[in-house]
Coordinates of C-alpha atoms in Angstrom, one line a residue:
Chain Z
M3 CA 151.3 124.1 158.7
N4 CA 149.4 124.6 155.5
K5 CA 146.0 124.0 156.9
L6 CA 143.2 126.6 156.6
P7 CA 141.7 127.8 159.9
W8 CA 138.4 126.1 159.4
R9 CA 137.1 126.7 162.9
L10 CA 137.6 130.5 162.5
I11 CA 135.9 130.3 159.0
F12 CA 133.0 128.3 160.4
G13 CA 132.5 130.8 163.3
L14 CA 132.6 133.8 160.9
G15 CA 130.2 132.0 158.6
L16 CA 127.8 131.5 161.5
G17 CA 128.1 135.3 162.2
V18 CA 127.2 136.0 158.5
L19 CA 124.1 133.8 158.8
V20 CA 122.9 135.6 161.9
L21 CA 123.6 139.0 160.5
G22 CA 121.9 138.0 157.2
I23 CA 118.7 137.1 159.0
A24 CA 118.9 140.3 161.1
S25 CA 119.4 142.3 157.9
L26 CA 116.1 140.9 156.5
S27 CA 114.2 142.0 159.5
V28 CA 115.3 145.7 159.8
G29 CA 114.1 148.6 157.7
K30 CA 111.7 151.5 157.5
V31 CA 108.7 149.1 157.5
N32 CA 108.3 146.9 160.4
I33 CA 107.3 143.4 159.2
P34 CA 105.7 141.3 161.9
L35 CA 106.5 137.6 162.3
S36 CA 103.1 136.6 160.9
V37 CA 104.1 137.8 157.4
W38 CA 107.2 135.6 157.6
L39 CA 105.2 132.6 158.7
D40 CA 102.6 133.1 155.9
P41 CA 104.6 134.0 152.9
G42 CA 103.1 135.4 149.8
H43 CA 99.7 136.6 151.1
D44 CA 100.7 140.0 152.6
P45 CA 101.8 142.9 150.4
R46 CA 104.7 143.4 152.8
W47 CA 106.1 140.1 151.5
L48 CA 107.1 142.1 148.4
I49 CA 109.3 144.3 150.5
I50 CA 111.1 141.2 151.6
M51 CA 111.4 139.6 148.2
E52 CA 112.2 142.6 146.1
L53 CA 114.2 144.8 148.5
R54 CA 115.5 143.1 151.6
I55 CA 116.7 139.8 150.1
P56 CA 118.6 141.5 147.3
R57 CA 120.0 144.0 149.8
A58 CA 121.2 141.3 152.2
I59 CA 122.7 139.2 149.4
L60 CA 124.5 142.2 147.8
G61 CA 125.8 143.3 151.2
M62 CA 127.2 139.8 151.7
A63 CA 128.7 139.6 148.2
V64 CA 130.2 143.1 148.3
G65 CA 131.6 142.6 151.7
A66 CA 133.1 139.3 150.7
A67 CA 134.6 140.8 147.5
L68 CA 136.1 143.8 149.3
G69 CA 137.5 141.8 152.3
L70 CA 139.1 139.3 149.9
S71 CA 140.5 141.9 147.6
G72 CA 142.1 143.7 150.6
A73 CA 143.6 140.5 151.9
A74 CA 144.9 139.5 148.4
M75 CA 146.4 143.0 147.8
Q76 CA 148.1 143.0 151.2
G77 CA 149.5 139.5 150.6
Y78 CA 150.9 140.3 147.2
T79 CA 152.4 143.6 148.2
R80 CA 153.5 142.4 151.6
N81 CA 152.0 145.6 152.9
P82 CA 149.3 145.8 155.6
L83 CA 148.1 149.2 154.2
A84 CA 147.0 147.9 150.8
D85 CA 143.3 148.0 150.2
P86 CA 141.2 148.7 147.1
G87 CA 139.6 151.8 148.7
V88 CA 142.8 153.4 150.1
L89 CA 144.8 152.8 147.0
G90 CA 142.4 154.2 144.5
V91 CA 141.2 150.9 142.9
S92 CA 137.7 151.6 144.0
S93 CA 137.8 155.2 142.8
M94 CA 139.0 154.1 139.4
A95 CA 136.1 151.6 139.3
A96 CA 133.7 154.4 140.2
L97 CA 135.2 156.5 137.4
G98 CA 134.6 153.6 135.0
A99 CA 130.9 153.3 136.1
V100 CA 130.4 157.0 136.0
A101 CA 131.9 157.2 132.5
A102 CA 129.5 154.6 131.3
L103 CA 126.6 156.5 132.7
Y104 CA 127.8 160.0 131.7
S105 CA 128.5 159.0 128.1
G106 CA 125.1 157.4 127.9
I107 CA 126.2 153.9 126.8
G108 CA 125.3 152.7 130.3
Y109 CA 121.6 153.4 129.6
D110 CA 121.6 151.7 126.2
L111 CA 123.7 148.8 127.3
P112 CA 123.4 148.2 131.0
F113 CA 126.2 145.7 131.2
M114 CA 128.6 148.5 130.2
V115 CA 128.4 149.9 133.7
P116 CA 130.0 146.9 135.4
A117 CA 132.2 146.3 132.4
L118 CA 133.8 149.8 132.6
A119 CA 133.9 149.6 136.4
I120 CA 135.9 146.4 136.2
A121 CA 138.1 147.9 133.5
G122 CA 138.7 150.9 135.8
A123 CA 139.6 148.7 138.7
G124 CA 141.9 146.6 136.5
I125 CA 143.6 149.7 135.2
G126 CA 144.1 151.0 138.8
M127 CA 145.5 147.7 139.9
S128 CA 147.9 147.5 136.9
V129 CA 149.2 151.0 137.5
L130 CA 149.8 150.1 141.2
L131 CA 151.6 146.9 140.3
L132 CA 153.7 148.5 137.6
L133 CA 154.9 151.1 140.1
S134 CA 155.5 148.5 142.8
G135 CA 157.5 146.4 140.4
A136 CA 159.6 149.3 139.3
S137 CA 160.6 150.2 142.8
E138 CA 160.8 148.2 146.0
S139 CA 159.8 151.2 148.0
V140 CA 156.6 150.9 150.0
L141 CA 156.4 154.7 149.9
T142 CA 156.2 154.9 146.1
F143 CA 153.5 152.3 146.2
L144 CA 151.3 154.1 148.7
L145 CA 151.9 157.5 147.1
A146 CA 150.8 156.0 143.7
G147 CA 147.7 154.7 145.4
V148 CA 146.9 158.0 146.9
I149 CA 147.4 159.8 143.6
L150 CA 145.2 157.3 141.8
N151 CA 142.5 157.8 144.5
I152 CA 142.7 161.6 144.0
M153 CA 142.7 161.4 140.2
G154 CA 139.7 159.0 140.1
G155 CA 137.8 161.1 142.6
A156 CA 138.6 164.3 140.7
A157 CA 137.4 162.8 137.4
V158 CA 134.2 161.7 139.1
A159 CA 133.7 165.1 140.6
L160 CA 134.3 166.7 137.2
A161 CA 131.6 164.4 135.7
L162 CA 129.4 165.5 138.6
S163 CA 129.9 169.2 138.0
L164 CA 129.2 168.8 134.3
A165 CA 126.3 166.4 134.8
P166 CA 123.5 167.1 132.2
S167 CA 120.7 166.7 134.7
P168 CA 120.1 166.7 138.4
W169 CA 119.0 163.1 138.1
A170 CA 122.3 162.1 136.6
A171 CA 124.1 164.1 139.3
Q172 CA 122.3 162.2 142.0
E173 CA 123.2 158.9 140.3
I174 CA 126.9 159.9 140.2
I175 CA 126.8 161.0 143.9
N176 CA 125.6 157.5 144.8
W177 CA 128.8 156.1 143.3
L178 CA 130.9 158.4 145.4
M179 CA 129.2 157.6 148.6
G180 CA 128.4 154.0 148.3
A181 CA 125.0 152.6 149.4
L182 CA 123.0 149.4 149.4
V183 CA 119.7 151.2 149.1
D184 CA 117.1 150.2 146.5
R185 CA 119.1 147.6 144.8
S186 CA 117.1 145.2 142.6
R187 CA 117.4 141.6 141.7
N188 CA 119.0 142.7 138.5
D189 CA 121.9 144.1 140.4
V190 CA 122.2 140.8 142.2
G191 CA 122.2 138.9 139.0
L192 CA 124.9 141.2 137.6
A193 CA 127.2 141.3 140.6
I194 CA 127.1 137.8 141.9
P195 CA 128.6 135.9 139.0
L196 CA 131.4 138.4 138.5
I197 CA 132.3 138.5 142.1
T198 CA 132.2 134.7 142.3
I199 CA 134.7 134.3 139.4
G200 CA 136.9 137.0 140.9
A201 CA 136.8 135.4 144.3
M202 CA 137.8 132.0 142.9
V203 CA 140.7 133.5 141.1
L204 CA 141.9 135.2 144.2
L205 CA 141.4 132.2 146.5
G206 CA 143.6 130.2 144.2
L207 CA 146.5 132.5 144.9
G208 CA 147.0 131.5 148.5
R209 CA 150.1 129.5 148.0
A210 CA 151.8 132.2 145.9
M211 CA 151.0 134.7 148.7
D212 CA 152.5 132.3 151.3
A213 CA 155.7 132.0 149.2
L214 CA 155.9 135.8 148.8
T215 CA 156.5 136.0 152.6
L216 CA 160.1 135.3 151.5
G217 CA 160.1 138.2 149.0
E218 CA 159.9 138.0 145.2
E219 CA 163.1 136.2 144.7
G220 CA 162.3 133.7 147.4
A221 CA 158.9 133.1 145.8
R222 CA 160.5 132.6 142.4
G223 CA 162.9 130.2 143.9
L224 CA 160.0 128.2 145.2
G225 CA 158.7 127.8 141.7
V226 CA 156.0 130.5 141.8
N227 CA 155.3 132.2 138.5
L228 CA 155.1 135.9 139.5
V229 CA 153.9 137.2 136.2
R230 CA 151.0 134.8 136.2
T231 CA 150.3 135.6 139.9
R232 CA 150.3 139.4 139.1
L233 CA 147.9 138.9 136.1
L234 CA 145.5 136.8 138.2
L235 CA 145.6 139.4 141.0
V236 CA 144.7 142.2 138.6
L237 CA 141.9 140.0 137.2
G238 CA 140.6 138.9 140.5
V239 CA 140.7 142.3 142.3
G240 CA 139.4 143.9 139.1
L241 CA 136.4 141.6 139.0
C242 CA 135.6 141.7 142.7
T243 CA 136.1 145.4 143.3
G244 CA 134.8 146.5 139.9
A245 CA 131.6 144.5 140.2
S246 CA 131.1 145.7 143.8
V247 CA 131.5 149.3 142.9
A248 CA 129.3 148.9 139.9
V249 CA 126.3 148.0 142.1
T250 CA 127.0 149.7 145.4
G251 CA 129.5 152.5 144.7
V252 CA 132.7 153.0 146.7
I253 CA 132.7 151.4 150.1
G254 CA 136.1 151.9 151.7
F255 CA 138.1 150.4 154.5
V256 CA 136.5 146.9 154.5
G257 CA 139.6 145.5 152.7
L258 CA 141.9 147.3 155.1
V259 CA 140.2 146.6 158.4
V260 CA 139.1 143.0 158.0
P261 CA 142.5 141.4 157.1
H262 CA 144.2 143.4 159.8
L263 CA 141.9 142.2 162.5
L264 CA 142.1 138.6 161.4
R265 CA 145.8 138.3 160.7
P266 CA 146.8 137.4 164.3
L267 CA 144.1 134.7 164.3
V268 CA 145.7 132.8 161.4
G269 CA 149.3 133.0 162.6
N270 CA 150.0 135.9 160.1
R271 CA 150.1 133.5 157.1
P272 CA 148.8 135.5 154.1
G273 CA 147.5 132.5 152.3
A274 CA 145.4 131.4 155.3
L275 CA 144.0 134.9 155.5
L276 CA 142.1 135.0 152.2
L277 CA 139.0 132.9 153.0
P278 CA 138.5 134.2 156.5
S279 CA 138.8 137.8 155.2
M280 CA 136.1 137.0 152.6
V281 CA 133.7 135.7 155.2
A282 CA 134.4 138.4 157.7
G283 CA 134.0 141.1 155.0
S284 CA 130.5 139.9 154.5
A285 CA 129.8 140.1 158.2
L286 CA 131.2 143.6 158.5
V287 CA 129.2 145.1 155.5
L288 CA 126.0 143.3 156.7
A289 CA 126.5 144.7 160.2
A290 CA 127.3 148.2 159.0
D291 CA 124.2 148.1 156.7
I292 CA 122.0 147.1 159.6
L293 CA 123.5 150.0 161.7
V294 CA 122.8 152.6 159.1
R295 CA 119.2 151.4 158.9
V296 CA 118.6 151.4 162.7
A297 CA 120.4 154.6 163.3
P298 CA 118.0 157.3 164.4
T299 CA 118.5 159.7 161.5
T300 CA 115.7 161.2 159.3
V301 CA 117.6 160.4 156.1
E302 CA 119.3 157.0 156.0
L303 CA 123.1 157.3 156.3
K304 CA 125.0 156.3 153.2
L305 CA 126.9 153.0 153.9
G306 CA 130.1 154.2 152.3
V307 CA 130.1 157.3 154.4
A308 CA 129.4 155.4 157.6
M309 CA 132.2 153.0 156.8
S310 CA 134.6 155.8 156.2
A311 CA 133.6 157.4 159.4
I312 CA 134.5 154.3 161.3
G313 CA 137.4 153.3 159.1
G314 CA 139.2 156.6 159.0
P315 CA 140.2 156.7 162.7
F316 CA 141.0 153.0 162.5
F317 CA 143.4 153.6 159.6
L318 CA 145.1 156.4 161.6
A319 CA 145.5 154.1 164.6
L320 CA 147.0 151.4 162.3
L321 CA 149.5 153.9 160.8
L322 CA 150.5 155.0 164.2
R323 CA 151.1 151.5 165.4
L324 CA 153.1 150.6 162.3
R325 CA 155.2 153.7 162.7
R326 CA 156.0 152.7 166.3
R327 CA 157.0 149.3 165.2
M328 CA 159.3 150.6 162.5
A329 CA 160.9 153.2 164.7
Chain U
M25 CA 171.9 110.6 141.5
T26 CA 172.5 114.3 141.6
N27 CA 173.0 116.1 138.3
T28 CA 175.6 118.7 137.4
I29 CA 174.7 122.2 136.6
H30 CA 176.2 123.4 133.4
A31 CA 176.2 126.9 132.0
Q32 CA 177.0 127.3 128.3
N33 CA 177.9 130.6 126.6
L34 CA 175.9 132.5 129.2
S35 CA 175.4 136.2 128.6
K36 CA 173.1 138.5 130.5
S37 CA 172.6 142.3 130.6
L38 CA 170.4 144.3 132.9
D39 CA 169.3 147.8 132.0
G40 CA 171.7 147.9 129.1
H41 CA 174.7 146.9 131.2
Q42 CA 176.5 143.7 130.3
I43 CA 176.6 141.8 133.5
L44 CA 177.7 138.4 132.3
S45 CA 179.5 137.8 129.1
D46 CA 179.9 134.4 127.4
L47 CA 180.4 132.3 130.6
N48 CA 181.0 128.6 130.5
V49 CA 181.1 126.7 133.7
T50 CA 180.1 123.3 135.1
L51 CA 179.3 122.8 138.7
F52 CA 179.5 119.4 140.5
P53 CA 177.5 118.0 143.3
G54 CA 179.3 116.8 146.5
Q55 CA 181.2 120.1 146.6
V56 CA 180.9 123.6 148.0
T57 CA 181.6 126.0 145.2
A58 CA 182.2 129.6 146.2
I59 CA 181.7 132.4 143.8
L60 CA 183.8 135.4 144.7
G61 CA 184.3 138.8 143.2
P62 CA 184.0 142.5 143.9
N63 CA 180.7 144.3 144.2
G64 CA 178.9 144.4 140.8
A65 CA 181.0 141.6 139.3
G66 CA 177.8 139.6 138.5
K67 CA 177.9 137.0 141.3
S68 CA 174.2 137.3 142.1
T69 CA 173.1 137.5 138.5
L70 CA 175.2 134.3 137.7
L71 CA 173.6 132.6 140.7
R72 CA 170.1 133.5 139.6
C73 CA 170.8 132.3 136.1
L74 CA 172.2 129.0 137.4
G75 CA 169.1 128.5 139.5
G76 CA 166.8 129.2 136.6
L77 CA 165.3 132.2 138.3
I78 CA 166.1 134.5 135.4
A79 CA 166.6 133.5 131.8
P80 CA 169.9 134.4 130.2
D81 CA 170.0 136.6 127.1
Q82 CA 172.1 134.1 125.4
G83 CA 173.3 130.7 126.2
Q84 CA 171.8 128.0 128.2
V85 CA 171.8 126.5 131.7
F86 CA 171.5 122.8 132.0
L87 CA 170.5 120.7 135.0
G88 CA 171.8 117.3 133.9
D89 CA 170.4 117.2 130.4
D90 CA 167.4 119.5 131.0
D91 CA 167.4 123.1 130.0
C92 CA 166.8 124.9 133.3
T93 CA 164.8 127.8 132.0
K94 CA 162.4 125.5 130.2
M95 CA 161.8 123.2 133.2
D96 CA 158.4 123.3 135.0
P97 CA 159.1 125.8 137.8
P98 CA 157.9 123.6 140.7
Q99 CA 160.0 120.7 139.4
R100 CA 163.0 123.1 139.2
A101 CA 162.2 124.3 142.7
R102 CA 162.2 120.7 144.0
T103 CA 165.7 120.2 142.6
I104 CA 167.3 123.5 143.2
G105 CA 166.8 125.2 146.5
F106 CA 167.4 129.0 146.2
L107 CA 168.3 131.2 149.2
P108 CA 168.2 134.9 148.3
Q109 CA 170.4 137.5 149.9
T110 CA 169.0 138.8 153.2
P111 CA 165.4 138.2 152.5
D112 CA 163.3 140.3 154.8
I113 CA 160.4 138.2 156.1
A114 CA 157.2 140.0 155.3
W115 CA 154.9 138.6 158.0
A116 CA 155.4 137.6 161.6
V117 CA 154.9 133.8 161.0
D118 CA 156.3 131.2 163.4
V119 CA 159.4 129.3 162.7
T120 CA 157.6 126.0 161.7
T121 CA 155.4 127.9 159.3
L122 CA 158.3 129.6 157.7
V123 CA 160.3 126.4 157.3
G124 CA 157.2 124.7 155.9
L125 CA 157.2 127.2 153.1
G126 CA 160.0 125.2 151.6
R127 CA 157.4 122.5 150.9
I128 CA 155.4 124.7 148.5
P129 CA 156.8 123.1 145.3
Y130 CA 155.5 119.7 146.6
L131 CA 152.0 120.7 147.7
G132 CA 149.1 119.1 145.8
A133 CA 145.5 120.2 145.7
F134 CA 144.9 119.1 149.3
G135 CA 147.7 121.0 151.0
A136 CA 150.4 119.5 153.2
S137 CA 150.7 115.8 153.6
D138 CA 152.4 113.8 156.4
I139 CA 155.5 113.7 154.2
D140 CA 155.6 117.5 154.1
H141 CA 155.2 117.7 157.8
L142 CA 158.0 115.2 158.3
A143 CA 160.4 117.0 155.9
T144 CA 159.7 120.2 157.8
H145 CA 160.3 118.6 161.1
N146 CA 163.5 117.0 160.0
A147 CA 164.8 120.3 158.6
I148 CA 164.0 122.0 161.9
E149 CA 165.9 119.3 163.8
R150 CA 168.9 119.4 161.5
C151 CA 169.3 123.1 161.9
G152 CA 169.0 122.9 165.7
L153 CA 165.8 124.9 165.8
R154 CA 163.6 122.6 167.9
D155 CA 163.5 125.0 170.9
M156 CA 162.3 127.9 168.8
A157 CA 159.8 126.1 166.5
T158 CA 156.9 128.2 167.7
R159 CA 158.7 131.5 167.9
D160 CA 157.8 134.5 165.7
V161 CA 160.6 134.8 163.1
T162 CA 160.6 138.6 163.2
T163 CA 161.8 138.4 166.8
L164 CA 164.8 136.1 166.1
S165 CA 168.4 137.4 166.0
G166 CA 170.3 137.5 162.7
G167 CA 172.1 134.2 163.4
E168 CA 168.9 132.4 164.3
R169 CA 167.1 133.8 161.3
A170 CA 169.9 132.7 159.0
R171 CA 169.5 129.1 160.3
V172 CA 165.7 129.3 159.9
L173 CA 166.0 130.3 156.3
I174 CA 168.5 127.5 155.6
A175 CA 166.1 125.1 157.2
R176 CA 163.4 126.4 154.8
V177 CA 165.6 125.4 151.9
L178 CA 166.5 122.0 153.4
A179 CA 162.8 121.3 154.0
G180 CA 162.4 121.2 150.2
Q181 CA 164.9 118.4 150.1
P182 CA 166.7 119.8 147.1
Q183 CA 169.7 118.3 145.3
W184 CA 171.3 121.7 145.0
M185 CA 171.5 124.7 147.3
L186 CA 172.2 128.0 145.7
V187 CA 172.9 130.6 148.3
D188 CA 173.4 134.3 147.8
E189 CA 175.7 136.0 150.3
P190 CA 174.5 134.4 153.5
M191 CA 177.2 135.7 155.9
G192 CA 176.1 139.3 156.0
G193 CA 175.4 140.4 159.6
L194 CA 176.5 137.2 161.2
D195 CA 179.0 137.0 164.0
P196 CA 182.0 134.6 163.8
G197 CA 180.2 131.9 165.8
H198 CA 177.1 132.0 163.7
R199 CA 179.2 132.0 160.6
L200 CA 180.7 128.7 161.7
D201 CA 177.2 127.2 162.3
V202 CA 176.1 128.2 158.8
I203 CA 179.3 127.0 157.2
D204 CA 178.8 123.6 158.9
L205 CA 175.3 123.3 157.5
F206 CA 176.4 123.9 154.0
C207 CA 179.4 121.5 154.3
D208 CA 177.2 118.8 155.8
F209 CA 174.8 119.2 152.8
A210 CA 177.7 118.8 150.3
R211 CA 179.2 115.8 152.2
A212 CA 175.9 114.1 152.0
G213 CA 176.1 114.4 148.2
G214 CA 174.3 117.6 147.5
G215 CA 175.7 120.5 145.6
V216 CA 176.3 124.0 147.1
I217 CA 176.9 127.1 145.1
I218 CA 177.4 130.1 147.3
T219 CA 178.3 133.7 146.6
L220 CA 180.6 135.3 149.3
H221 CA 182.3 138.5 150.1
D222 CA 184.1 137.1 153.1
L223 CA 187.4 135.5 151.8
D224 CA 188.1 133.6 155.1
S225 CA 184.7 131.9 155.0
A226 CA 185.4 130.9 151.4
L227 CA 188.8 129.4 152.4
R228 CA 187.1 127.5 155.2
M229 CA 184.3 125.9 153.4
A230 CA 184.9 125.9 149.7
D231 CA 186.1 122.9 147.7
R232 CA 186.3 125.1 144.6
I233 CA 186.5 128.9 144.2
I234 CA 185.4 130.8 141.1
V235 CA 186.4 134.4 140.9
L236 CA 184.3 136.8 138.8
S237 CA 185.4 140.2 137.7
A238 CA 183.3 142.4 135.3
G239 CA 181.2 139.4 134.3
E240 CA 184.0 137.1 133.4
I241 CA 185.7 134.2 135.2
I242 CA 189.2 135.2 136.1
A243 CA 190.0 132.2 138.3
D244 CA 188.5 128.8 138.8
D245 CA 190.4 126.3 140.9
K246 CA 190.8 124.8 144.4
P247 CA 190.9 127.6 147.0
L248 CA 194.7 127.9 147.1
G249 CA 195.0 127.8 143.4
A250 CA 192.3 130.4 142.8
L251 CA 193.2 133.0 145.3
T252 CA 196.6 134.0 144.1
P253 CA 198.0 137.4 144.8
S254 CA 197.5 138.4 141.1
V255 CA 193.9 137.3 141.1
L256 CA 193.2 139.1 144.4
S257 CA 194.8 142.2 143.0
H258 CA 192.9 142.0 139.7
A259 CA 189.5 141.3 141.4
Y260 CA 189.5 143.5 144.4
G261 CA 192.4 145.9 143.9
I262 CA 194.1 144.7 147.0
S263 CA 197.6 143.5 147.8
A264 CA 197.0 140.2 149.6
Q265 CA 198.0 136.6 149.8
V266 CA 196.8 133.4 151.3
I267 CA 199.1 132.2 154.1
A268 CA 199.2 129.1 156.2
G269 CA 197.5 129.8 159.6
P270 CA 197.8 127.4 162.5
S271 CA 194.4 125.9 161.7
G272 CA 194.2 126.3 158.0
P273 CA 194.8 128.9 155.3
I274 CA 193.9 132.5 156.0
I275 CA 194.0 135.6 154.0
D276 CA 196.6 138.3 154.8
I277 CA 195.7 141.7 153.4
M278 CA 198.5 144.2 153.2
G279 CA 196.6 147.1 151.6
R280 CA 195.3 148.5 148.4
S281 CA 197.4 147.4 145.5

């Protein structure tokens, strides 16, 4: 009844482990097994320590954060189309990060980049929830998300066109496209604690999400404090999405696709979906990041772009299926 | 020992409209109390206040000696089971999972215990849902779904059931099933407060009828005493009377008054 699907979670965790190891072994430079067996003596060991391990860890963390954020947003809004990317929360986070860079405070105080990204994501979430509270209509909610997405994107584009230097412009483009390239251990140290706190906050909401299956009134009747739930949701999604975007830029569709695929496997229970979505999000981002590296292109594909290229058609198919069910 | 629910000088306005004004009422366990009244009379708002779901602007609601709005929400939820009007079920969970949601106010850090499973199982049996325990709730008919939602409330083993307009969309047979479940609950010592539009259902199940009109109580009595022609005319603008049918009182509506 209220058990978590541990076998599914364990299986997905195994997948993350395998993909994590695979992620360490792909890249521009081929690193033979001998380097792995004799750590520290080959210069290529530096590639592993300074580039590939941070990249794999970040991929895992960001995937987990986005998968969990998507599952939590869907659980709270009772809407399978909710996702930080689709509904503009990621765009708002990107806007926060870009604002920090553009204004220059991001260079003097590096922590301002994630701080403003988290603030941006939190503001995006708050606007969405305010609108979803004011009206029960799913349409209003989705439209509000689309508008947030456009506004966030437009503001970033504005910053881009006014960028003081080509270097700054390039940096801003990275936020728009999303990539795991050249991330350092600093980025890991920055993102992991924030994502961990955010994830713990969101994982604690499982019971409230289950109760919300009966609607807001039903949940309140079951003793769920909806004001508190909403605040924790804004905090958790803000931390997870904000910290993710601050280090990797906008990577869409993870939060949309992952909960949707897993939902039938957990008997559609929103609370049971949180932890599996987190683990499967890790697996998906790791897998996609491996694919962009092994793809035979001269310039490496941007992860966010690749994800949108896969996610876009999936999103359309999801909409079509939902429409058929409602008709 | 089941406590009474007592509302004292209850006032509530929503969006600047006065919904309830200075209501005083005491509700007793062991009875089915029906709250009737025209659309917009404040039935649902009164029910939500009595259940502690929303706080009144003025006045208090007491459960026994405790102020309902100041109670710990899970503790309140264990005592008062609340069934909202036509809740759409958001996800396609199975019947057992949905009924099990009624145990949420009891769950500790480690999730459901054997007691929770047993309570869920008993509620499923009591509402005659054993054969559909594994079915997806979104595929059930309206009558089946109504019973599943009542089972969800029963799984929480409350002392009170507060039910907002449960008869919508139910055929006469399923109405009888639902009425029986509420009456059984009250006969067993629990308290039922139910808002209704259907006067015949109210006559069939209620031990006491409260009629609301424009946020005020205009009648509060046993069914035959409450539904007088003048009250029916005042509340609904209809010319009607309760007459003795072959198997109990029924409502005879002549037209608009």
